[in-house]
Short mmCIF file of C-alpha atoms in Angstrom, two decimals:
data_model
loop_
_atom_site.label_atom_id
_atom_site.label_comp_id
_atom_site.label_asym_id
_atom_site.label_seq_id
_atom_site.Cartn_x
_atom_site.Cartn_y
_atom_site.Cartn_z
CA MET A 1 14.63 127.86 77.19
CA LEU A 2 15.52 127.03 80.81
CA TYR A 3 14.98 123.33 81.52
CA THR A 4 14.51 122.92 85.28
CA HIS A 5 14.00 120.54 88.22
CA ALA A 6 15.77 117.51 86.71
CA THR A 7 18.55 115.28 87.96
CA ILE A 8 21.34 116.13 85.52
CA ILE A 9 24.24 113.76 84.81
CA THR A 10 26.66 116.14 83.13
CA VAL A 11 29.57 113.76 82.27
CA ASN A 12 31.73 116.88 82.57
CA THR A 13 35.39 116.74 83.66
CA ASN A 14 34.39 116.35 87.33
CA ARG A 15 31.48 114.03 86.42
CA ASP A 16 29.13 116.30 88.38
CA ILE A 17 25.53 115.22 88.96
CA PHE A 18 23.04 117.95 89.88
CA ILE A 19 19.98 117.00 91.91
CA ASN A 20 17.17 119.44 91.06
CA GLY A 21 19.36 120.85 88.33
CA ALA A 22 18.73 123.07 85.32
CA ILE A 23 20.12 123.70 81.83
CA LEU A 24 19.87 127.03 80.02
CA VAL A 25 19.82 126.71 76.21
CA ARG A 26 20.36 129.70 73.94
CA GLY A 27 20.25 129.04 70.23
CA ASN A 28 21.89 125.65 69.75
CA LEU A 29 24.28 125.94 72.70
CA ILE A 30 24.26 125.27 76.43
CA ALA A 31 24.55 128.67 78.12
CA ASP A 32 24.52 127.52 81.76
CA VAL A 33 24.20 124.38 83.92
CA GLY A 34 23.64 124.20 87.65
CA LYS A 35 21.08 124.03 90.45
CA SER A 36 17.55 125.03 89.48
CA ALA A 37 17.20 127.56 92.27
CA ASP A 38 20.39 129.34 91.18
CA LEU A 39 19.55 129.45 87.48
CA ILE A 40 15.93 130.51 88.05
CA GLN A 41 17.24 133.40 90.13
CA LYS A 42 19.89 134.31 87.53
CA TYR A 43 17.48 134.20 84.58
CA PRO A 44 14.06 135.28 85.93
CA GLU A 45 12.77 136.33 82.50
CA GLU A 46 13.72 133.09 80.75
CA GLU A 47 10.94 130.79 79.57
CA SER A 48 11.13 127.57 81.57
CA TYR A 49 10.28 123.92 81.02
CA SER A 50 9.97 121.67 84.07
CA LEU A 51 11.56 118.21 83.86
CA GLU A 52 10.69 117.25 87.42
CA GLY A 53 10.96 113.49 87.92
CA HIS A 54 13.39 113.09 85.01
CA ILE A 55 17.07 112.26 84.71
CA VAL A 56 18.80 114.28 82.00
CA ILE A 57 21.86 112.81 80.26
CA PRO A 58 23.95 113.93 77.30
CA GLY A 59 22.55 112.75 73.98
CA LEU A 60 23.64 109.17 73.34
CA ILE A 61 26.14 108.59 70.53
CA SER A 62 26.04 105.35 68.55
CA THR A 63 29.46 104.74 67.02
CA HIS A 64 28.18 101.99 64.75
CA MET A 65 24.82 101.19 63.17
CA HIS A 66 23.30 100.49 59.74
CA THR A 67 20.21 102.51 58.92
CA ALA A 68 19.44 100.45 55.79
CA GLN A 69 19.13 97.26 57.80
CA THR A 70 16.19 98.26 59.99
CA LEU A 71 13.78 97.12 57.28
CA LEU A 72 15.34 93.67 57.80
CA ARG A 73 14.67 93.51 61.54
CA GLY A 74 14.13 89.86 62.52
CA ALA A 75 14.82 88.56 58.99
CA ALA A 76 18.05 86.72 59.86
CA ASP A 77 17.79 85.52 63.44
CA ASP A 78 19.89 82.73 64.98
CA LEU A 79 22.56 82.57 62.26
CA GLU A 80 26.34 83.01 62.51
CA LEU A 81 27.88 85.99 60.73
CA VAL A 82 28.90 84.57 57.36
CA SER A 83 25.58 82.75 56.77
CA TRP A 84 23.76 85.77 58.14
CA LEU A 85 25.54 88.03 55.62
CA CYS A 86 25.78 85.87 52.52
CA GLU A 87 22.49 83.99 52.67
CA ARG A 88 20.22 86.71 54.09
CA ILE A 89 21.42 90.28 54.63
CA TRP A 90 23.41 90.85 51.45
CA VAL A 91 20.70 89.15 49.38
CA LEU A 92 17.99 91.29 50.96
CA GLN A 93 19.97 94.53 50.76
CA GLY A 94 20.88 93.76 47.16
CA ASN A 95 17.17 93.93 46.35
CA PHE A 96 16.62 97.40 47.83
CA THR A 97 15.24 100.23 45.71
CA PRO A 98 16.25 103.84 46.47
CA GLU A 99 12.81 104.30 48.05
CA ASP A 100 13.45 101.31 50.33
CA GLY A 101 16.72 102.87 51.47
CA TYR A 102 14.99 106.14 52.29
CA ALA A 103 12.23 104.37 54.23
CA ALA A 104 14.85 102.34 56.10
CA ALA A 105 16.78 105.43 57.10
CA ARG A 106 13.62 107.17 58.30
CA ILE A 107 12.50 104.29 60.53
CA SER A 108 16.04 103.89 61.89
CA ILE A 109 16.39 107.55 62.77
CA ALA A 110 12.90 107.72 64.23
CA GLU A 111 13.73 104.81 66.52
CA MET A 112 17.10 106.25 67.49
CA LEU A 113 15.61 109.63 68.39
CA LYS A 114 12.76 108.13 70.40
CA THR A 115 15.23 106.01 72.39
CA GLY A 116 17.71 108.78 73.13
CA THR A 117 20.37 108.57 70.40
CA THR A 118 21.18 112.05 69.12
CA CYS A 119 24.24 111.27 66.98
CA PHE A 120 25.32 108.19 65.03
CA LEU A 121 28.05 106.92 62.73
CA GLU A 122 27.14 105.39 59.34
CA SER A 123 24.57 105.55 56.51
CA MET A 124 23.67 108.40 54.17
CA VAL A 125 20.14 109.91 54.21
CA THR A 126 17.42 111.90 56.06
CA VAL A 127 19.70 113.46 58.66
CA SER A 128 18.84 116.99 57.55
CA GLU A 129 15.05 116.67 57.74
CA SER A 130 14.92 114.67 60.98
CA GLY A 131 17.14 116.97 63.04
CA ILE A 132 19.51 114.20 64.23
CA ARG A 133 23.29 114.54 64.09
CA GLY A 134 25.04 112.04 61.79
CA CYS A 135 28.53 111.02 60.71
CA LEU A 136 27.85 109.27 57.44
CA GLY A 137 30.23 106.61 56.16
CA LYS A 138 30.05 106.13 52.38
CA ILE A 139 31.04 102.58 51.39
CA VAL A 140 34.53 102.16 49.90
CA MET A 141 35.25 98.81 48.21
CA ASP A 142 36.47 97.13 45.02
CA ILE A 143 36.17 93.38 45.77
CA GLY A 144 32.74 91.73 45.99
CA SER A 145 33.40 89.06 48.60
CA TYR A 146 34.07 88.51 52.29
CA ALA A 147 37.75 87.74 53.10
CA LYS A 148 38.30 86.97 49.37
CA ASP A 149 36.48 83.66 49.71
CA PRO A 150 34.40 82.98 46.54
CA LYS A 151 31.84 81.10 48.67
CA TRP A 152 31.16 84.35 50.48
CA ALA A 153 30.29 86.50 47.49
CA MET A 154 28.28 89.68 47.87
CA HIS A 155 24.97 90.10 46.10
CA PRO A 156 25.56 91.90 42.77
CA GLY A 157 23.21 94.66 43.87
CA LEU A 158 25.71 95.71 46.54
CA VAL A 159 28.99 95.57 44.61
CA GLU A 160 30.74 98.88 43.86
CA ASP A 161 34.03 99.69 42.18
CA ARG A 162 36.64 102.35 42.93
CA SER A 163 34.83 104.98 40.88
CA THR A 164 31.42 104.61 42.51
CA SER A 165 32.71 103.98 46.03
CA LEU A 166 35.87 106.00 46.70
CA LEU A 167 35.23 108.79 44.21
CA GLY A 168 31.54 108.76 45.12
CA ALA A 169 32.48 109.26 48.77
CA LEU A 170 34.63 112.26 47.82
CA LYS A 171 31.73 113.80 45.89
CA MET A 172 29.39 113.28 48.85
CA TRP A 173 31.97 114.79 51.20
CA GLU A 174 32.30 117.86 48.98
CA LYS A 175 28.51 118.26 48.80
CA TRP A 176 27.34 117.37 52.31
CA ASP A 177 30.12 117.67 54.89
CA GLY A 178 29.23 120.38 57.41
CA LYS A 179 25.70 120.88 56.07
CA ALA A 180 22.50 121.12 58.17
CA ASN A 181 24.14 123.55 60.59
CA ASP A 182 27.15 121.19 60.85
CA ARG A 183 25.00 118.24 61.92
CA ILE A 184 26.25 116.22 58.93
CA ARG A 185 29.81 114.91 58.62
CA VAL A 186 30.85 112.60 55.76
CA TRP A 187 33.30 109.75 56.36
CA PHE A 188 34.89 106.95 54.39
CA GLY A 189 33.12 103.68 55.26
CA ALA A 190 35.61 101.05 54.12
CA ARG A 191 34.48 97.46 53.77
CA THR A 192 36.19 94.75 55.80
CA PRO A 193 39.69 93.63 54.71
CA GLY A 194 39.16 91.17 51.88
CA GLY A 195 36.51 93.42 50.35
CA VAL A 196 39.02 96.17 49.57
CA SER A 197 42.32 95.84 47.74
CA GLU A 198 45.47 97.02 49.52
CA ALA A 199 45.97 99.59 46.76
CA LEU A 200 42.51 101.09 47.34
CA TYR A 201 43.07 101.14 51.12
CA ARG A 202 46.29 103.09 50.61
CA GLU A 203 44.61 105.51 48.21
CA MET A 204 41.74 106.03 50.65
CA THR A 205 43.97 106.57 53.68
CA ALA A 206 46.10 109.07 51.73
CA LEU A 207 42.96 111.00 50.78
CA SER A 208 41.80 110.78 54.39
CA ARG A 209 44.97 112.45 55.64
CA GLU A 210 44.99 115.02 52.83
CA ASN A 211 41.38 116.12 53.33
CA ALA A 212 40.83 115.27 57.02
CA ILE A 213 38.10 112.75 56.18
CA PRO A 214 37.69 110.18 58.99
CA ILE A 215 37.39 106.44 58.36
CA THR A 216 35.24 103.70 59.87
CA MET A 217 35.54 99.97 59.14
CA HIS A 218 34.43 96.59 60.49
CA CYS A 219 37.48 94.62 61.60
CA ALA A 220 38.38 91.41 63.47
CA GLU A 221 34.70 90.66 64.02
CA VAL A 222 34.88 86.87 63.61
CA LYS A 223 37.56 84.19 63.61
CA ALA A 224 37.47 84.14 59.80
CA ASP A 225 38.83 87.69 59.82
CA ARG A 226 41.86 86.74 61.88
CA GLU A 227 42.41 83.66 59.69
CA PHE A 228 42.31 85.90 56.62
CA PHE A 229 45.03 88.17 58.00
CA ALA A 230 47.15 85.14 58.98
CA SER A 231 46.84 83.75 55.42
CA LEU A 232 48.49 86.79 53.86
CA THR A 233 52.14 86.83 52.77
CA PRO A 234 53.78 87.54 55.11
CA PRO A 235 51.22 86.52 57.79
CA GLN A 236 49.73 89.46 59.65
CA THR A 237 47.48 90.27 62.58
CA PRO A 238 44.43 92.52 62.21
CA MET A 239 46.28 95.59 63.45
CA SER A 240 49.58 94.95 61.66
CA PHE A 241 47.59 94.84 58.41
CA CYS A 242 45.67 98.01 59.26
CA ASP A 243 48.91 99.74 60.19
CA ASN A 244 50.58 98.71 56.92
CA VAL A 245 47.84 100.26 54.78
CA GLY A 246 47.58 103.45 56.87
CA LEU A 247 44.27 102.79 58.60
CA LEU A 248 45.34 103.36 62.19
CA GLY A 249 45.14 106.78 63.80
CA PRO A 250 42.96 109.22 65.76
CA SER A 251 40.58 109.73 62.82
CA THR A 252 39.66 106.04 62.52
CA VAL A 253 36.89 104.08 64.26
CA LEU A 254 37.31 100.30 63.94
CA VAL A 255 34.16 98.32 64.64
CA HIS A 256 33.71 95.09 66.66
CA MET A 257 37.42 94.25 67.17
CA VAL A 258 36.66 90.95 68.89
CA HIS A 259 39.64 88.84 67.81
CA LEU A 260 42.68 90.81 68.94
CA ASP A 261 45.91 89.74 70.59
CA ASP A 262 47.92 91.80 73.08
CA GLY A 263 50.06 93.26 70.30
CA ASP A 264 46.96 94.47 68.46
CA ILE A 265 45.72 96.22 71.59
CA ALA A 266 49.10 97.88 72.15
CA LYS A 267 49.13 99.14 68.56
CA LEU A 268 45.63 100.59 68.92
CA ALA A 269 46.68 102.44 72.05
CA ALA A 270 49.91 103.73 70.51
CA THR A 271 48.10 105.12 67.46
CA ASN A 272 45.06 106.56 69.32
CA THR A 273 42.70 104.54 67.14
CA HIS A 274 39.12 104.29 68.39
CA VAL A 275 36.99 101.15 68.81
CA ALA A 276 33.21 100.79 68.47
CA HIS A 277 31.94 98.04 70.78
CA CYS A 278 28.72 96.26 69.71
CA PRO A 279 28.10 93.60 72.39
CA THR A 280 24.57 92.57 71.36
CA SER A 281 25.56 92.00 67.74
CA ASN A 282 28.69 90.07 68.73
CA ALA A 283 26.72 87.89 71.15
CA LYS A 284 23.75 87.26 68.85
CA LEU A 285 25.92 86.32 65.87
CA ALA A 286 28.17 84.18 68.11
CA SER A 287 31.17 86.23 67.01
CA GLY A 288 32.73 86.39 70.48
CA ILE A 289 33.25 89.05 73.13
CA CYS A 290 35.44 92.10 72.56
CA ARG A 291 38.29 92.49 75.05
CA VAL A 292 36.93 95.79 76.34
CA PRO A 293 38.50 95.66 79.83
CA GLU A 294 41.95 95.14 78.29
CA LEU A 295 41.34 97.87 75.70
CA LEU A 296 40.30 100.34 78.40
CA ASP A 297 43.25 99.40 80.61
CA ALA A 298 45.59 100.06 77.68
CA GLY A 299 44.08 103.52 77.19
CA VAL A 300 42.12 102.80 74.00
CA ASN A 301 39.03 104.96 73.56
CA VAL A 302 35.98 102.66 73.27
CA GLY A 303 32.55 103.84 72.14
CA LEU A 304 29.29 101.91 71.93
CA GLY A 305 27.11 100.94 68.97
CA THR A 306 23.95 98.94 68.36
CA ASP A 307 25.00 97.65 64.92
CA GLY A 308 22.09 96.90 62.57
CA ALA A 309 18.60 95.75 63.49
CA PRO A 310 18.99 92.24 61.96
CA CYS A 311 21.77 91.40 64.45
CA ASN A 312 20.41 93.35 67.40
CA ASN A 313 16.69 93.75 66.66
CA THR A 314 16.68 97.27 68.08
CA ASN A 315 18.49 100.57 67.58
CA ASP A 316 18.11 101.26 71.32
CA LEU A 317 21.48 102.32 72.75
CA MET A 318 19.97 102.43 76.25
CA GLN A 319 19.56 98.64 76.13
CA GLU A 320 23.04 98.27 74.64
CA MET A 321 24.52 99.97 77.69
CA LYS A 322 23.19 97.30 80.05
CA LEU A 323 24.68 94.40 78.09
CA ALA A 324 27.98 96.27 77.70
CA ALA A 325 28.13 96.54 81.49
CA ILE A 326 27.26 92.94 82.36
CA ILE A 327 28.74 90.75 79.61
CA HIS A 328 32.33 91.14 80.83
CA LYS A 329 31.34 90.42 84.43
CA ALA A 330 29.89 87.05 83.38
CA LYS A 331 32.99 86.09 81.42
CA SER A 332 35.56 87.21 84.01
CA TYR A 333 33.74 86.37 87.27
CA ASP A 334 34.65 89.93 88.30
CA PRO A 335 31.62 92.19 88.99
CA THR A 336 33.80 95.31 89.18
CA LEU A 337 34.77 95.20 85.50
CA VAL A 338 33.17 97.83 83.25
CA PRO A 339 30.99 99.59 85.84
CA ALA A 340 27.90 101.61 84.97
CA GLU A 341 29.83 104.89 84.98
CA THR A 342 32.30 103.56 82.39
CA VAL A 343 29.48 102.39 80.14
CA LEU A 344 27.71 105.75 80.26
CA GLU A 345 31.02 107.37 79.28
CA MET A 346 31.28 104.94 76.36
CA ALA A 347 27.82 105.96 75.16
CA THR A 348 28.45 109.71 75.50
CA ILE A 349 31.86 111.39 75.82
CA ASN A 350 33.86 108.41 74.49
CA GLY A 351 31.60 108.27 71.45
CA ALA A 352 32.09 111.99 70.93
CA LYS A 353 35.87 111.54 71.07
CA ALA A 354 35.69 108.70 68.55
CA LEU A 355 33.80 110.97 66.14
CA GLY A 356 36.14 113.91 66.72
CA LEU A 357 33.26 115.89 68.22
CA ASP A 358 34.12 115.91 71.94
CA GLU A 359 34.68 119.67 71.88
CA CYS A 360 31.01 120.20 71.02
CA ILE A 361 28.98 117.16 72.22
CA GLY A 362 29.19 114.21 74.63
CA SER A 363 28.75 116.11 77.90
CA LEU A 364 26.53 118.85 79.29
CA GLU A 365 28.82 121.85 79.66
CA VAL A 366 28.65 125.56 78.90
CA GLY A 367 29.53 126.25 75.28
CA LYS A 368 28.75 122.76 73.99
CA LYS A 369 25.89 121.95 71.63
CA ALA A 370 22.53 121.50 73.35
CA ASP A 371 22.13 117.75 72.74
CA PHE A 372 20.46 116.02 75.69
CA VAL A 373 17.89 113.41 76.65
CA ALA A 374 15.33 113.40 79.49
CA VAL A 375 14.38 109.99 80.90
CA ASP A 376 11.08 109.84 82.79
CA MET A 377 11.77 108.04 86.10
CA ARG A 378 8.18 108.24 87.39
CA LYS A 379 7.51 104.57 86.69
CA VAL A 380 7.22 101.41 88.76
CA HIS A 381 10.14 99.68 87.04
CA LEU A 382 12.46 102.63 87.73
CA GLN A 383 11.72 103.32 91.40
CA PRO A 384 13.32 103.50 93.81
CA TYR A 385 16.81 104.34 92.61
CA PHE A 386 19.86 105.52 94.52
CA SER A 387 22.51 106.11 91.86
CA PRO A 388 21.23 108.04 88.83
CA VAL A 389 23.93 106.48 86.63
CA SER A 390 23.05 102.96 87.75
CA ALA A 391 19.37 103.65 87.10
CA ILE A 392 20.07 104.78 83.54
CA VAL A 393 22.43 101.90 82.67
CA TYR A 394 20.79 98.97 84.46
CA SER A 395 17.08 99.84 84.70
CA ALA A 396 15.97 102.28 82.01
CA THR A 397 15.35 101.48 78.34
CA GLY A 398 14.71 103.65 75.33
CA GLY A 399 11.00 103.36 76.03
CA ASP A 400 11.52 105.58 79.07
CA VAL A 401 12.85 108.51 77.02
CA ARG A 402 10.44 111.43 77.29
CA MET A 403 12.29 114.31 75.62
CA VAL A 404 15.17 114.62 73.16
CA VAL A 405 16.88 117.90 72.28
CA VAL A 406 19.41 118.14 69.43
CA ASP A 407 21.16 121.37 68.46
CA GLY A 408 18.86 123.22 70.84
CA LYS A 409 15.67 121.98 69.16
CA ILE A 410 13.12 119.67 70.80
CA LEU A 411 12.83 116.66 68.47
CA VAL A 412 10.96 114.35 70.85
CA GLU A 413 8.44 115.71 73.37
CA ASP A 414 6.21 113.62 75.65
CA GLY A 415 7.73 110.60 73.91
CA LYS A 416 6.47 111.71 70.49
CA LEU A 417 8.47 112.70 67.41
CA LYS A 418 8.06 116.34 66.39
CA THR A 419 9.94 116.34 63.07
CA MET A 420 8.64 113.08 61.56
CA ASP A 421 5.29 111.29 61.18
CA GLU A 422 5.84 108.15 63.24
CA GLU A 423 2.74 106.25 62.07
CA GLU A 424 3.52 106.93 58.41
CA ILE A 425 7.12 105.79 58.96
CA TRP A 426 6.35 102.46 60.62
CA LYS A 427 3.58 101.62 58.17
CA GLU A 428 5.90 102.32 55.24
CA GLY A 429 8.63 100.26 56.91
CA GLU A 430 6.31 97.32 57.46
CA LYS A 431 5.16 97.35 53.82
CA ARG A 432 8.58 97.75 52.26
CA GLY A 433 10.29 95.20 54.50
CA HIS A 434 7.92 92.45 53.38
CA GLU A 435 8.20 93.52 49.74
CA ILE A 436 11.99 93.25 49.89
CA ALA A 437 11.83 89.74 51.34
CA GLU A 438 9.47 88.62 48.55
CA ARG A 439 11.59 90.30 45.86
CA ALA A 440 14.67 88.52 47.19
CA GLY A 441 12.92 85.14 47.16
CA LEU A 442 13.23 84.81 50.94
CA GLY A 443 9.62 85.40 51.90
CA GLU A 444 9.20 82.01 53.56
CA LYS A 445 12.68 81.69 55.09
CA VAL A 446 12.41 84.89 57.09
CA LYS A 447 9.25 83.74 58.90
CA GLY A 448 11.09 81.58 61.45
CA ARG A 449 11.11 77.89 62.27
CA TRP A 450 7.56 77.33 63.49
CA PRO A 451 4.59 77.08 61.08
CA VAL A 452 2.82 80.38 60.43
CA ILE A 453 -0.91 80.04 59.70
CA ALA A 454 -2.31 83.04 57.88
#
């Protein structure tokens, strides 16, 4: 297929943008990129698809999200992290059935595809059938609490031991890694320090190096995390702890990373460890603001993630880009910090680097996988625009996504899912979400603060 007459933001090495550009897809790869007139002349027999009035970008890459949590959208609003986790999210998730988990993954992936995300990090199901690309982090843990505080105990329905978590992850890696035409990669998804013993961390990181299995982990999200590290003997910082147990390195993505000192940032840069920035989650849970400008200045690779729906309320990475661009300007009084171009890099090529996939996705170049998104700009809230990158980051939302192609296949066309039944998915999600809240005994608490009259 030859996709023509679009404005194409390639995010290639030169950061070329083609006005009236075209992309030739053969199989699951990009065979050519350039001006429409040139490619139409070069490939006169090729079937064509006009994307006139659209901006085409590389498929967005979410470096952190929780598919299971979408059934809990809006069930834990206006709470700080520990109360949010211990009193709502862990209790609700602990009452999931396997069928709930499947429904949650389907509604999450449907939303991601419709809003332009073509690859994500975390969770464990429905990647094959939906057509999306996923790096799936299987939970690794052996302590059922947050920061070893007994007041912050996990719901029993979520607690796993070494056998079910670490060894279970290895079994899943052996079974699923590289499947679905290499759209599936299996990772270790370690719980936050305090939820994993140092011995299990060391065993996991040794297995990671031995088998080339990447690792992702929440870290330094809230002040309580930093206080936990400081309470150890001897006292440590977030990154000195991670370094001691072998977590740092180019195959690790650490999530949130809000409470870092200069030494932590230097250690991240020296070890080529990646960071997943989730500004909406950090702001909504009052966790703080990640030091992204300092991380970027130090040479740390920073990707972008939505986190879960209960602390973001969407899985829309397009909206996440806008907040990522403006939140640091407000804090620093410097409007030049984290410009739109940097944020689009975070959501595309930086995310691909974090996942170890930058040789095949993250930019629109010959030989890379055909993962791209077409945003329909023929709308009153998107016109006029002057910089295509600015229009995507500051004006567009996931609702403006018209087409999504992953691995050369059209998964969203005219804004509609082609591989999944959207109405069936949202109806099932609505039903199961309310059932979980009732099963967990939180049916009234999740309704908000104002009286609801049925």
